[in-house]
Amino acid sequence: DLYLSGGVYLGGTGAANKLDDYEEGTFTPVFSNTTGTATGTYTKVGRLVNYSANLVVTTMTGGVALSGLPFVVSGDHLPTVNFLDTGAAHYLGFTNDAGVNMYVQNMSTGTSSPLSATVPFTWASGDEIFVTGTYVTT
């Protein structure tokens, strides 16, 4: 095992080469207009945050927005979203440029629709939303 205090320099000795912030953890994401079990994990290196959030749906009543990320988002944030109709189909989605409201992408037509209680399918207990993303924090 190697233990360092104060950071390590990668690729040079300048301040920009110093890695002095690394963190892994969990958080509880908030998916609006839903009930269910939400979990999240993240890895933060410097100002770069990689995360994944999962919701096992109990009920959904409308459009879904994600909040509760572990750090403040600085700038645009465009995570990948996957929707899983348990035992039936898998759908790909995205968020708006603020990384909040979710949309379903129709790969056949190139169009998209806001996620809702009936898009891309009628949501039932056990269906899932998976979100993965990377963003820069302040």
N, CA, C and O atoms as a DFTB+ gen file, in Angstrom:
552 C
 N C O
     1  1       0.843      -1.186       0.000
     2  2       0.000       0.000       0.000
     3  2       0.880       1.237       0.000
     4  3       1.944       1.261       0.618
     5  1       0.426       2.247      -0.691
     6  2       1.139       3.512      -0.752
     7  2       0.227       4.596      -0.213
     8  3      -0.911       4.732      -0.664
     9  1       0.707       5.360       0.736
    10  2      -0.055       6.451       1.325
    11  2       0.701       7.745       1.119
    12  3       1.878       7.843       1.463
    13  1       0.023       8.749       0.553
    14  2       0.632      10.049       0.295
    15  2      -0.182      11.124       1.004
    16  3      -1.405      11.027       1.106
    17  1       0.499      12.130       1.482
    18  2      -0.218      13.278       2.038
    19  2       0.091      14.485       1.175
    20  3       1.230      14.665       0.743
    21  1      -0.892      15.298       0.924
    22  2      -0.677      16.516       0.161
    23  2      -0.800      16.378      -1.332
    24  3      -0.786      17.399      -2.021
    25  1      -0.921      15.189      -1.882
    26  2      -1.117      15.014      -3.314
    27  2       0.073      14.395      -3.994
    28  3       1.101      14.124      -3.372
    29  1      -0.083      14.171      -5.300
    30  2       0.973      13.596      -6.121
    31  2       1.000      14.358      -7.444
    32  3      -0.048      14.755      -7.954
    33  1       2.184      14.560      -7.995
    34  2       2.336      15.246      -9.274
    35  2       2.398      14.220     -10.394
    36  3       3.176      13.268     -10.334
    37  1       1.563      14.422     -11.430
    38  2       1.503      13.531     -12.575
    39  2       1.898      14.295     -13.827
    40  3       1.237      15.269     -14.188
    41  1       2.956      13.876     -14.489
    42  2       3.355      14.485     -15.750
    43  2       4.082      15.808     -15.618
    44  3       4.223      16.520     -16.612
    45  1       4.536      16.156     -14.465
    46  2       5.263      17.411     -14.262
    47  2       5.142      17.875     -12.828
    48  3       4.434      17.275     -12.019
    49  1       5.849      18.960     -12.526
    50  2       5.862      19.442     -11.145
    51  2       5.092      20.744     -10.965
    52  3       5.121      21.325      -9.880
    53  1       4.411      21.210     -11.993
    54  2       3.621      22.432     -11.897
    55  2       2.336      22.214     -11.126
    56  3       1.899      21.078     -10.946
    57  1       1.732      23.298     -10.671
    58  2       0.496      23.224      -9.886
    59  2      -0.615      22.503     -10.643
    60  3      -1.431      21.810     -10.035
    61  1      -0.651      22.662     -11.968
    62  2      -1.695      22.018     -12.769
    63  2      -1.526      20.500     -12.819
    64  3      -2.466      19.793     -13.180
    65  1      -0.351      19.989     -12.466
    66  2      -0.073      18.553     -12.498
    67  2      -0.326      17.863     -11.157
    68  3      -0.158      16.649     -11.038
    69  1      -0.725      18.630     -10.163
    70  2      -0.891      18.066      -8.827
    71  2      -2.299      17.493      -8.646
    72  3      -3.297      18.200      -8.776
    73  1      -2.350      16.195      -8.343
    74  2      -3.607      15.535      -8.024
    75  2      -3.710      15.508      -6.505
    76  3      -2.975      14.782      -5.835
    77  1      -4.625      16.302      -5.971
    78  2      -4.741      16.386      -4.517
    79  2      -6.171      16.199      -4.029
    80  3      -6.480      16.475      -2.870
    81  1      -7.054      15.721      -4.933
    82  2      -8.444      15.536      -4.545
    83  2      -9.012      14.315      -5.253
    84  3      -9.223      14.339      -6.465
    85  1      -9.258      13.250      -4.503
    86  2      -9.881      12.042      -5.025
    87  2     -10.882      11.571      -3.981
    88  3     -10.572      11.511      -2.791
    89  1     -12.082      11.239      -4.435
    90  2     -13.126      10.838      -3.496
    91  2     -14.101       9.892      -4.176
    92  3     -14.455      10.094      -5.338
    93  1     -14.534       8.870      -3.470
    94  2     -15.589       7.978      -3.920
    95  2     -16.686       7.988      -2.873
    96  3     -16.408       8.131      -1.682
    97  1     -17.923       7.838      -3.304
    98  2     -18.992       7.834      -2.319
    99  2     -20.334       7.454      -2.909
   100  3     -20.438       7.058      -4.070
   101  1     -21.345       7.581      -2.092
   102  2     -22.721       7.315      -2.499
   103  2     -23.546       8.578      -2.269
   104  3     -23.166       9.440      -1.477
   105  1     -24.657       8.679      -2.952
   106  2     -25.597       9.781      -2.764
   107  2     -26.992       9.268      -3.073
   108  3     -27.154       8.202      -3.668
   109  1     -27.987      10.021      -2.671
   110  2     -29.371       9.647      -2.946
   111  2     -29.932      10.592      -4.008
   112  3     -30.287      11.730      -3.698
   113  1     -30.014      10.130      -5.260
   114  2     -30.585      10.973      -6.304
   115  2     -32.079      11.156      -6.099
   116  3     -32.747      10.313      -5.501
   117  1     -32.595      12.277      -6.609
   118  2     -34.026      12.570      -6.518
   119  2     -34.592      12.571      -7.937
   120  3     -34.155      13.348      -8.787
   121  1     -35.556      11.707      -8.184
   122  2     -36.252      11.625      -9.467
   123  2     -37.656      12.173      -9.247
   124  3     -38.459      11.549      -8.554
   125  1     -37.964      13.338      -9.828
   126  2     -39.269      13.966      -9.612
   127  2     -40.391      13.123     -10.208
   128  3     -40.173      12.330     -11.124
   129  1     -41.577      13.306      -9.679
   130  2     -42.800      12.652     -10.161
   131  2     -42.728      11.129     -10.135
   132  3     -43.387      10.457     -10.929
   133  1     -41.932      10.591      -9.227
   134  2     -41.810       9.142      -9.099
   135  2     -41.786       8.750      -7.626
   136  3     -41.504       9.566      -6.748
   137  1     -42.086       7.490      -7.384
   138  2     -41.760       6.872      -6.101
   139  2     -40.972       5.617      -6.432
   140  3     -41.125       5.050      -7.514
   141  1     -40.141       5.187      -5.516
   142  2     -39.335       3.995      -5.745
   143  2     -38.065       4.060      -4.934
   144  3     -37.929       4.887      -4.032
   145  1     -37.141       3.188      -5.258
   146  2     -35.872       3.110      -4.554
   147  2     -34.779       3.698      -5.430
   148  3     -34.484       3.176      -6.506
   149  1     -34.172       4.799      -4.959
   150  2     -33.123       5.489      -5.717
   151  2     -31.776       5.315      -5.023
   152  3     -31.668       5.455      -3.804
   153  1     -30.751       5.008      -5.819
   154  2     -29.393       4.883      -5.302
   155  2     -28.433       5.565      -6.256
   156  3     -28.724       5.707      -7.443
   157  1     -27.295       5.985      -5.742
   158  2     -26.294       6.617      -6.587
   159  2     -24.891       6.432      -6.040
   160  3     -24.689       6.332      -4.830
   161  1     -23.919       6.390      -6.954
   162  2     -22.504       6.336      -6.584
   163  2     -21.760       7.375      -7.403
   164  3     -22.215       7.763      -8.480
   165  1     -20.618       7.827      -6.899
   166  2     -19.804       8.792      -7.636
   167  2     -18.330       8.591      -7.345
   168  3     -17.943       8.021      -6.325
   169  1     -17.515       9.079      -8.278
   170  2     -16.077       9.196      -8.113
   171  2     -15.710      10.606      -8.533
   172  3     -16.061      11.042      -9.629
   173  1     -15.008      11.319      -7.669
   174  2     -14.588      12.694      -7.951
   175  2     -13.064      12.738      -7.959
   176  3     -12.409      12.351      -6.991
   177  1     -12.516      13.219      -9.076
   178  2     -11.080      13.410      -9.207
   179  2     -10.877      14.869      -9.576
   180  3     -11.243      15.299     -10.670
   181  1     -10.284      15.636      -8.650
   182  2     -10.184      17.074      -8.877
   183  2     -11.585      17.647      -8.962
   184  3     -12.392      17.468      -8.049
   185  1     -11.882      18.348     -10.080
   186  2     -13.218      18.931     -10.272
   187  2     -14.122      18.058     -11.136
   188  3     -15.280      18.412     -11.359
   189  1     -13.623      16.929     -11.625
   190  2     -14.377      16.052     -12.513
   191  2     -15.133      15.004     -11.706
   192  3     -14.537      14.274     -10.914
   193  1     -16.450      14.931     -11.909
   194  2     -17.302      14.000     -11.172
   195  2     -17.927      13.020     -12.159
   196  3     -18.584      13.431     -13.115
   197  1     -17.724      11.731     -11.928
   198  2     -18.393      10.664     -12.671
   199  2     -19.414      10.043     -11.725
   200  3     -19.096       9.768     -10.568
   201  1     -20.636       9.820     -12.203
   202  2     -21.651       9.277     -11.315
   203  2     -22.580       8.331     -12.052
   204  3     -22.664       8.335     -13.281
   205  1     -23.274       7.521     -11.269
   206  2     -24.371       6.723     -11.792
   207  2     -25.513       6.804     -10.784
   208  3     -25.299       6.817      -9.572
   209  1     -26.718       6.856     -11.313
   210  2     -27.920       6.920     -10.481
   211  2     -28.912       5.899     -11.018
   212  3     -29.024       5.705     -12.229
   213  1     -29.616       5.259     -10.123
   214  2     -30.558       4.224     -10.513
   215  2     -31.863       4.421      -9.739
   216  3     -31.853       4.749      -8.552
   217  1     -32.962       4.217     -10.419
   218  2     -34.268       4.245      -9.770
   219  2     -35.028       2.987     -10.165
   220  3     -35.240       2.725     -11.349
   221  1     -35.433       2.216      -9.171
   222  2     -36.369       1.115      -9.390
   223  2     -37.740       1.709      -9.084
   224  3     -38.049       2.042      -7.940
   225  1     -38.543       1.833     -10.114
   226  2     -39.810       2.563     -10.044
   227  2     -40.875       1.769      -9.300
   228  3     -41.034       0.564      -9.498
   229  1     -41.602       2.479      -8.437
   230  2     -42.836       1.946      -7.873
   231  2     -44.007       2.573      -8.625
   232  3     -44.884       1.863      -9.117
   233  1     -44.021       3.924      -8.713
   234  2     -45.024       4.632      -9.507
   235  2     -44.373       5.820     -10.208
   236  3     -43.360       6.350      -9.752
   237  1     -44.976       6.230     -11.326
   238  2     -44.553       7.424     -12.053
   239  2     -45.804       8.181     -12.460
   240  3     -46.753       7.588     -12.972
   241  1     -45.811       9.502     -12.233
   242  2     -47.006      10.278     -12.524
   243  2     -46.807      11.325     -13.613
   244  3     -47.771      11.987     -13.999
   245  1     -45.597      11.495     -14.115
   246  2     -45.381      12.513     -15.141
   247  2     -43.939      12.569     -15.575
   248  3     -43.177      11.624     -15.374
   249  1     -43.568      13.692     -16.177
   250  2     -42.194      13.893     -16.613
   251  2     -41.227      13.760     -15.447
   252  3     -41.572      14.061     -14.304
   253  1     -40.027      13.312     -15.739
   254  2     -39.060      13.041     -14.688
   255  2     -37.852      13.954     -14.850
   256  3     -37.311      14.109     -15.944
   257  1     -37.445      14.550     -13.746
   258  2     -36.223      15.343     -13.694
   259  2     -35.344      14.768     -12.596
   260  3     -35.845      14.267     -11.589
   261  1     -34.043      14.842     -12.790
   262  2     -33.070      14.341     -11.827
   263  2     -32.446      15.499     -11.076
   264  3     -32.038      16.492     -11.678
   265  1     -32.372      15.371      -9.761
   266  2     -31.661      16.353      -8.940
   267  2     -30.971      15.604      -7.805
   268  3     -31.058      14.380      -7.712
   269  1     -30.292      16.344      -6.954
   270  2     -29.614      15.723      -5.828
   271  2     -28.248      15.173      -6.142
   272  3     -27.746      14.313      -5.418
   273  1     -27.618      15.661      -7.234
   274  2     -26.268      15.201      -7.551
   275  2     -25.318      15.574      -6.418
   276  3     -25.580      16.529      -5.688
   277  1     -24.222      14.837      -6.260
   278  2     -23.396      15.004      -5.071
   279  2     -22.620      16.324      -4.991
   280  3     -22.213      16.714      -3.897
   281  1     -22.402      17.019      -6.102
   282  2     -21.677      18.286      -6.107
   283  2     -22.370      19.246      -7.059
   284  3     -23.131      18.814      -7.926
   285  1     -22.122      20.531      -6.913
   286  2     -22.692      21.556      -7.783
   287  2     -22.170      21.369      -9.201
   288  3     -20.969      21.189      -9.407
   289  1     -23.078      21.413     -10.186
   290  2     -22.702      21.293     -11.592
   291  2     -22.275      22.657     -12.103
   292  3     -23.005      23.637     -11.960
   293  1     -21.092      22.718     -12.700
   294  2     -20.590      23.962     -13.280
   295  2     -20.628      23.830     -14.798
   296  3     -19.810      23.118     -15.379
   297  1     -21.564      24.507     -15.437
   298  2     -21.684      24.426     -16.894
   299  2     -22.677      23.360     -17.317
   300  3     -23.465      22.865     -16.510
   301  1     -22.626      23.011     -18.611
   302  2     -23.546      22.033     -19.170
   303  2     -23.264      20.642     -18.618
   304  3     -22.146      20.326     -18.210
   305  1     -24.304      19.825     -18.617
   306  2     -24.220      18.475     -18.075
   307  2     -25.181      17.620     -18.875
   308  3     -26.396      17.779     -18.758
   309  1     -24.655      16.714     -19.684
   310  2     -25.492      15.921     -20.580
   311  2     -25.280      14.430     -20.341
   312  3     -24.557      13.787     -21.102
   313  1     -25.892      13.869     -19.305
   314  2     -25.693      12.449     -19.027
   315  2     -26.450      11.546     -19.996
   316  3     -27.341      11.987     -20.723
   317  1     -26.073      10.283     -19.985
   318  2     -26.775       9.257     -20.737
   319  2     -27.848       8.653     -19.847
   320  3     -27.616       8.413     -18.663
   321  1     -29.014       8.411     -20.411
   322  2     -30.120       7.852     -19.648
   323  2     -30.602       6.581     -20.351
   324  3     -30.755       6.554     -21.572
   325  1     -30.834       5.541     -19.569
   326  2     -31.378       4.296     -20.089
   327  2     -32.662       3.982     -19.334
   328  3     -32.747       4.183     -18.122
   329  1     -33.657       3.487     -20.060
   330  2     -34.943       3.129     -19.478
   331  2     -35.170       1.648     -19.727
   332  3     -35.019       1.178     -20.855
   333  1     -35.530       0.915     -18.691
   334  2     -35.700      -0.518     -18.821
   335  2     -37.120      -0.916     -18.426
   336  3     -37.523      -0.792     -17.270
   337  1     -37.861      -1.395     -19.417
   338  2     -39.185      -1.949     -19.184
   339  2     -38.946      -3.402     -18.798
   340  3     -38.634      -4.225     -19.659
   341  1     -39.085      -3.725     -17.538
   342  2     -38.691      -5.020     -17.008
   343  2     -39.243      -6.163     -17.851
   344  3     -40.453      -6.292     -18.041
   345  1     -38.338      -6.977     -18.343
   346  2     -38.726      -8.156     -19.105
   347  2     -39.166      -7.885     -20.524
   348  3     -39.562      -8.815     -21.226
   349  1     -39.110      -6.619     -20.979
   350  2     -39.648      -6.336     -22.308
   351  2     -38.642      -5.621     -23.208
   352  3     -38.209      -6.188     -24.211
   353  1     -38.268      -4.407     -22.873
   354  2     -37.467      -3.619     -23.806
   355  2     -36.555      -2.654     -23.058
   356  3     -36.732      -2.383     -21.870
   357  1     -35.579      -2.149     -23.795
   358  2     -34.604      -1.200     -23.282
   359  2     -34.620       0.018     -24.198
   360  3     -34.617      -0.128     -25.421
   361  1     -34.636       1.217     -23.621
   362  2     -34.700       2.445     -24.400
   363  2     -33.557       3.368     -23.989
   364  3     -33.131       3.370     -22.834
   365  1     -33.072       4.144     -24.940
   366  2     -32.002       5.093     -24.696
   367  2     -32.583       6.494     -24.621
   368  3     -33.528       6.817     -25.340
   369  1     -32.025       7.323     -23.756
   370  2     -32.513       8.680     -23.625
   371  2     -31.393       9.652     -23.352
   372  3     -30.215       9.296     -23.393
   373  1     -31.773      10.884     -23.070
   374  2     -30.822      11.949     -22.779
   375  2     -31.531      12.982     -21.924
   376  3     -32.724      12.862     -21.644
   377  1     -30.785      13.999     -21.511
   378  2     -31.388      15.081     -20.744
   379  2     -31.247      16.375     -21.522
   380  3     -30.520      16.448     -22.513
   381  1     -31.957      17.397     -21.055
   382  2     -31.798      18.704     -21.687
   383  2     -30.418      19.263     -21.353
   384  3     -29.663      18.621     -20.623
   385  1     -30.072      20.439     -21.866
   386  2     -28.718      20.947     -21.696
   387  2     -28.367      21.303     -20.258
   388  3     -27.196      21.538     -19.960
   389  1     -29.333      21.349     -19.372
   390  2     -29.031      21.554     -17.951
   391  2     -28.856      20.214     -17.242
   392  3     -28.547      20.177     -16.051
   393  1     -29.053      19.115     -17.969
   394  2     -28.877      17.801     -17.390
   395  2     -29.975      17.397     -16.442
   396  3     -29.735      16.626     -15.512
   397  1     -31.186      17.901     -16.654
   398  2     -32.230      17.672     -15.666
   399  2     -33.398      16.883     -16.242
   400  3     -33.612      15.741     -15.836
   401  1     -34.156      17.448     -17.171
   402  2     -35.356      16.800     -17.701
   403  2     -34.981      15.701     -18.686
   404  3     -34.098      15.883     -19.524
   405  1     -35.653      14.567     -18.580
   406  2     -35.288      13.398     -19.374
   407  2     -36.158      13.264     -20.613
   408  3     -37.349      13.575     -20.603
   409  1     -35.514      12.785     -21.696
   410  2     -36.179      12.564     -22.968
   411  2     -35.844      11.171     -23.467
   412  3     -34.794      10.620     -23.137
   413  1     -36.743      10.602     -24.266
   414  2     -36.547       9.298     -24.874
   415  2     -36.213       9.512     -26.341
   416  3     -36.904      10.249     -27.045
   417  1     -35.147       8.862     -26.796
   418  2     -34.719       8.988     -28.195
   419  2     -35.288       7.844     -29.009
   420  3     -35.133       6.683     -28.631
   421  1     -35.951       8.149     -30.130
   422  2     -36.421       7.137     -31.058
   423  2     -35.350       6.990     -32.127
   424  3     -35.212       7.849     -32.997
   425  1     -34.593       5.903     -32.061
   426  2     -33.466       5.720     -32.977
   427  2     -33.932       5.503     -34.417
   428  3     -33.182       5.795     -35.348
   429  1     -35.133       5.005     -34.620
   430  2     -35.632       4.761     -35.976
   431  2     -35.958       6.060     -36.696
   432  3     -35.654       6.205     -37.881
   433  1     -36.576       7.011     -35.991
   434  2     -37.023       8.241     -36.632
   435  2     -36.122       9.434     -36.350
   436  3     -36.219      10.458     -37.027
   437  1     -35.245       9.312     -35.358
   438  2     -34.377      10.435     -34.995
   439  2     -35.089      11.498     -34.173
   440  3     -34.547      12.583     -33.962
   441  1     -36.298      11.199     -33.706
   442  2     -37.051      12.158     -32.908
   443  2     -36.930      11.812     -31.426
   444  3     -36.473      10.729     -31.062
   445  1     -37.343      12.739     -30.594
   446  2     -37.324      12.487     -29.159
   447  2     -38.613      12.997     -28.537
   448  3     -39.283      13.878     -29.075
   449  1     -38.943      12.415     -27.382
   450  2     -40.144      12.791     -26.648
   451  2     -39.814      12.890     -25.169
   452  3     -38.970      12.143     -24.673
   453  1     -40.470      13.806     -24.452
   454  2     -40.240      13.876     -23.013
   455  2     -40.672      12.581     -22.326
   456  3     -41.703      12.000     -22.667
   457  1     -39.877      12.139     -21.361
   458  2     -40.239      10.981     -20.564
   459  2     -41.505      11.307     -19.786
   460  3     -41.630      12.393     -19.219
   461  1     -42.448      10.362     -19.759
   462  2     -43.685      10.566     -19.010
   463  2     -44.158       9.233     -18.449
   464  3     -43.486       8.213     -18.607
   465  1     -45.290       9.241     -17.810
   466  2     -45.845       8.021     -17.229
   467  2     -46.201       6.992     -18.296
   468  3     -46.372       5.812     -17.987
   469  1     -46.315       7.437     -19.568
   470  2     -46.653       6.510     -20.655
   471  2     -45.637       6.507     -21.792
   472  3     -45.863       5.846     -22.806
   473  1     -44.530       7.225     -21.652
   474  2     -43.484       7.273     -22.686
   475  2     -42.166       6.884     -22.052
   476  3     -41.803       7.479     -21.037
   477  1     -41.431       5.931     -22.578
   478  2     -41.632       5.197     -23.832
   479  2     -42.571       4.007     -23.711
   480  3     -42.846       3.331     -24.703
   481  1     -43.069       3.742     -22.492
   482  2     -44.021       2.675     -22.239
   483  2     -44.802       3.079     -21.000
   484  3     -44.459       4.068     -20.352
   485  1     -45.828       2.347     -20.664
   486  2     -46.552       2.618     -19.424
   487  2     -45.741       2.009     -18.283
   488  3     -45.572       0.793     -18.199
   489  1     -45.248       2.877     -17.412
   490  2     -44.350       2.451     -16.347
   491  2     -45.083       1.606     -15.316
   492  3     -46.211       1.914     -14.932
   493  1     -44.429       0.540     -14.873
   494  2     -44.978      -0.358     -13.865
   495  2     -43.947      -0.553     -12.761
   496  3     -42.763      -0.273     -12.945
   497  1     -44.398      -1.023     -11.645
   498  2     -43.506      -1.304     -10.531
   499  2     -42.410      -2.273     -10.978
   500  3     -42.694      -3.311     -11.575
   501  1     -41.166      -1.926     -10.683
   502  2     -40.030      -2.760     -11.053
   503  2     -39.284      -2.281     -12.279
   504  3     -38.144      -2.692     -12.497
   505  1     -39.896      -1.416     -13.098
   506  2     -39.174      -0.825     -14.228
   507  2     -38.070       0.066     -13.680
   508  3     -38.143       0.507     -12.533
   509  1     -37.038       0.338     -14.496
   510  2     -35.888       1.061     -13.981
   511  2     -35.419       2.191     -14.884
   512  3     -35.579       2.152     -16.104
   513  1     -34.836       3.195     -14.245
   514  2     -34.148       4.285     -14.931
   515  2     -32.695       4.246     -14.473
   516  3     -32.418       4.234     -13.273
   517  1     -31.764       4.224     -15.432
   518  2     -30.338       4.273     -15.155
   519  2     -29.764       5.538     -15.764
   520  3     -29.985       5.805     -16.945
   521  1     -29.038       6.313     -14.994
   522  2     -28.418       7.532     -15.498
   523  2     -26.932       7.455     -15.198
   524  3     -26.541       7.157     -14.070
   525  1     -26.096       7.722     -16.203
   526  2     -24.662       7.840     -15.985
   527  2     -24.220       9.180     -16.554
   528  3     -24.709       9.606     -17.599
   529  1     -23.312       9.832     -15.880
   530  2     -22.873      11.128     -16.361
   531  2     -21.535      11.542     -15.797
   532  3     -21.016      10.962     -14.844
   533  1     -21.005      12.561     -16.423
   534  2     -19.756      13.184     -16.008
   535  2     -19.966      14.682     -16.086
   536  3     -20.543      15.184     -17.051
   537  1     -19.500      15.398     -15.074
   538  2     -19.600      16.835     -15.109
   539  2     -18.452      17.454     -14.334
   540  3     -17.747      16.779     -13.584
   541  1     -18.280      18.752     -14.531
   542  2     -17.272      19.508     -13.805
   543  2     -17.984      20.276     -12.690
   544  3     -19.028      20.888     -12.917
   545  1     -17.420      20.239     -11.501
   546  2     -17.975      20.960     -10.375
   547  2     -17.161      22.235     -10.131
   548  3     -16.069      22.400     -10.674
   549  1     -17.702      23.118      -9.316
   550  2     -17.021      24.384      -9.055
   551  2     -15.815      24.194      -8.166
   552  3     -15.124      25.162      -7.847
